[in-house]
């Protein structure tokens, strides 16, 4: 499956793809999650960290608050409200935040002129004023929009 778009009344609209899985961690609406691979399937998710930026990681967005151990709806592709770090502006390419678990953030160049590869999973459709704001994001947590050497 891919990110599917249609012509809306005034702009492009995107079909939301959602799954229901067990959430290992307590989640707030908009948190970025990683799907957990166990026994040859993805049946659970955990709140994201910066370590999850690899190209082989599958991610999603919590669509509502979820208690630890409960099942929750997780958006995997489409347009969703996501928690983003405060410096996010409309049009920014986004990946898992290095500073705030469960957030998306702009792509930051590594210190000391080094390189790293990160999976771009979102495009900000608006700006985020604080680290807890819900910001509209075009999101693809399965294939992403690209993997970029930084």
Short mmCIF file of C-alpha atoms in Angstrom, two decimals:
data_model
loop_
_atom_site.label_atom_id
_atom_site.label_comp_id
_atom_site.label_asym_id
_atom_site.label_seq_id
_atom_site.Cartn_x
_atom_site.Cartn_y
_atom_site.Cartn_z
CA UNK A 1 0.00 0.00 0.00
CA UNK A 2 1.09 3.55 -0.58
CA UNK A 3 0.08 7.01 0.47
CA UNK A 4 -3.12 7.57 -1.53
CA UNK A 5 -4.30 11.05 -2.48
CA UNK A 6 -7.59 12.27 -3.91
CA UNK A 7 -8.95 15.62 -5.03
CA UNK A 8 -10.84 17.20 -2.15
CA UNK A 9 -13.23 20.14 -2.38
CA UNK A 10 -10.39 22.69 -2.36
CA UNK A 11 -7.08 20.77 -2.05
CA UNK A 12 -5.46 17.35 -2.14
CA UNK A 13 -6.73 14.94 0.51
CA UNK A 14 -4.96 11.82 1.73
CA UNK A 15 -6.51 8.51 2.71
CA UNK A 16 -5.67 7.63 6.32
CA UNK A 17 -4.47 4.10 6.99
CA UNK A 18 -4.93 3.03 10.63
CA UNK A 19 -4.17 -0.15 12.60
CA UNK A 20 -5.13 -1.27 16.11
CA UNK A 21 -2.26 -2.68 18.19
CA UNK A 22 -1.24 -3.15 21.82
CA UNK A 23 0.67 -0.12 23.10
CA UNK A 24 3.46 -1.14 25.47
CA UNK A 25 3.91 2.45 26.75
CA UNK A 26 1.28 4.98 27.80
CA UNK A 27 0.75 7.31 24.83
CA UNK A 28 -0.72 10.75 24.31
CA UNK A 29 -2.62 11.70 21.18
CA UNK A 30 -0.09 12.59 18.50
CA UNK A 31 2.86 10.61 19.90
CA UNK A 32 5.21 8.98 17.41
CA UNK A 33 5.56 5.22 17.97
CA UNK A 34 7.73 2.37 16.72
CA UNK A 35 6.10 -0.94 15.86
CA UNK A 36 7.75 -3.83 17.74
CA UNK A 37 8.79 -6.91 15.75
CA UNK A 38 8.34 -10.15 17.73
CA UNK A 39 7.61 -13.71 16.61
CA UNK A 40 7.69 -12.65 12.95
CA UNK A 41 4.93 -10.03 13.30
CA UNK A 42 4.29 -6.46 14.36
CA UNK A 43 1.67 -6.76 17.12
CA UNK A 44 2.67 -3.95 19.50
CA UNK A 45 4.20 -0.49 19.61
CA UNK A 46 6.37 1.64 21.92
CA UNK A 47 6.90 5.42 22.18
CA UNK A 48 9.63 6.56 19.79
CA UNK A 49 13.17 7.69 20.59
CA UNK A 50 15.89 9.18 18.40
CA UNK A 51 17.42 5.71 18.07
CA UNK A 52 14.45 4.75 15.90
CA UNK A 53 15.47 6.75 12.86
CA UNK A 54 16.79 3.77 10.90
CA UNK A 55 15.36 2.98 7.49
CA UNK A 56 14.08 -0.44 8.68
CA UNK A 57 11.95 0.94 11.51
CA UNK A 58 8.15 1.06 11.05
CA UNK A 59 6.46 4.02 12.77
CA UNK A 60 2.99 5.37 13.47
CA UNK A 61 1.08 8.20 15.19
CA UNK A 62 -1.18 7.59 18.21
CA UNK A 63 -4.66 8.86 17.29
CA UNK A 64 -5.83 9.15 20.92
CA UNK A 65 -4.48 8.78 24.46
CA UNK A 66 -3.77 5.10 25.26
CA UNK A 67 -2.96 3.48 28.61
CA UNK A 68 0.13 1.25 28.83
CA UNK A 69 -0.81 -2.31 27.83
CA UNK A 70 -4.07 -1.28 26.14
CA UNK A 71 -4.95 -1.48 22.45
CA UNK A 72 -4.90 1.79 20.53
CA UNK A 73 -5.48 3.11 17.01
CA UNK A 74 -2.23 4.04 15.30
CA UNK A 75 -2.07 5.97 12.03
CA UNK A 76 0.53 4.57 9.64
CA UNK A 77 -0.11 6.67 6.50
CA UNK A 78 -2.09 9.82 5.85
CA UNK A 79 -2.64 13.21 7.45
CA UNK A 80 -2.55 13.23 11.26
CA UNK A 81 -2.10 15.57 14.23
CA UNK A 82 1.36 14.77 15.65
CA UNK A 83 3.43 16.10 18.54
CA UNK A 84 6.34 18.04 17.08
CA UNK A 85 9.29 19.91 18.56
CA UNK A 86 8.93 23.70 18.81
CA UNK A 87 11.10 24.66 15.84
CA UNK A 88 8.99 22.80 13.27
CA UNK A 89 7.65 25.00 10.46
CA UNK A 90 5.30 24.27 7.57
CA UNK A 91 7.08 22.36 4.82
CA UNK A 92 9.81 20.87 7.06
CA UNK A 93 10.83 17.26 6.47
CA UNK A 94 10.46 15.37 9.78
CA UNK A 95 11.98 12.39 11.57
CA UNK A 96 11.94 11.07 15.17
CA UNK A 97 13.05 13.74 17.65
CA UNK A 98 16.44 13.37 19.31
CA UNK A 99 15.32 15.53 22.24
CA UNK A 100 11.74 14.48 23.02
CA UNK A 101 10.46 10.90 23.04
CA UNK A 102 7.26 10.56 21.01
CA UNK A 103 7.84 13.73 18.96
CA UNK A 104 8.72 14.48 15.37
CA UNK A 105 11.46 17.03 14.66
CA UNK A 106 13.25 18.68 11.76
CA UNK A 107 16.30 16.95 10.36
CA UNK A 108 19.41 18.14 12.19
CA UNK A 109 22.93 17.82 10.80
CA UNK A 110 25.21 15.71 13.04
CA UNK A 111 27.87 17.48 15.12
CA UNK A 112 31.49 17.51 14.04
CA UNK A 113 30.84 17.15 10.33
CA UNK A 114 29.90 13.46 10.69
CA UNK A 115 27.18 11.71 8.75
CA UNK A 116 24.16 9.66 9.69
CA UNK A 117 21.17 8.25 7.86
CA UNK A 118 17.65 9.09 8.94
CA UNK A 119 14.22 8.07 7.71
CA UNK A 120 12.02 11.02 6.75
CA UNK A 121 8.50 10.03 7.86
CA UNK A 122 6.62 13.32 7.80
CA UNK A 123 6.11 16.67 6.13
CA UNK A 124 4.86 19.43 8.45
CA UNK A 125 1.69 21.09 7.15
CA UNK A 126 1.81 23.78 9.86
CA UNK A 127 4.11 25.21 12.54
CA UNK A 128 4.62 24.03 16.13
CA UNK A 129 4.93 26.70 18.85
CA UNK A 130 5.85 24.32 21.70
CA UNK A 131 7.14 20.78 22.22
CA UNK A 132 3.65 19.54 23.10
CA UNK A 133 1.70 21.14 20.23
CA UNK A 134 -0.29 18.95 17.90
CA UNK A 135 0.72 19.86 14.35
CA UNK A 136 -0.88 18.57 11.14
CA UNK A 137 1.58 16.30 9.36
CA UNK A 138 1.51 14.33 6.11
CA UNK A 139 2.88 11.02 7.41
CA UNK A 140 4.21 7.73 6.02
CA UNK A 141 5.65 5.56 8.79
CA UNK A 142 6.06 2.44 6.64
CA UNK A 143 8.20 3.41 3.66
CA UNK A 144 8.74 7.08 4.59
CA UNK A 145 9.37 9.81 2.07
CA UNK A 146 13.09 9.06 1.82
CA UNK A 147 16.16 8.11 3.82
CA UNK A 148 18.68 10.89 3.85
CA UNK A 149 22.39 10.98 4.65
CA UNK A 150 23.05 13.97 6.88
#
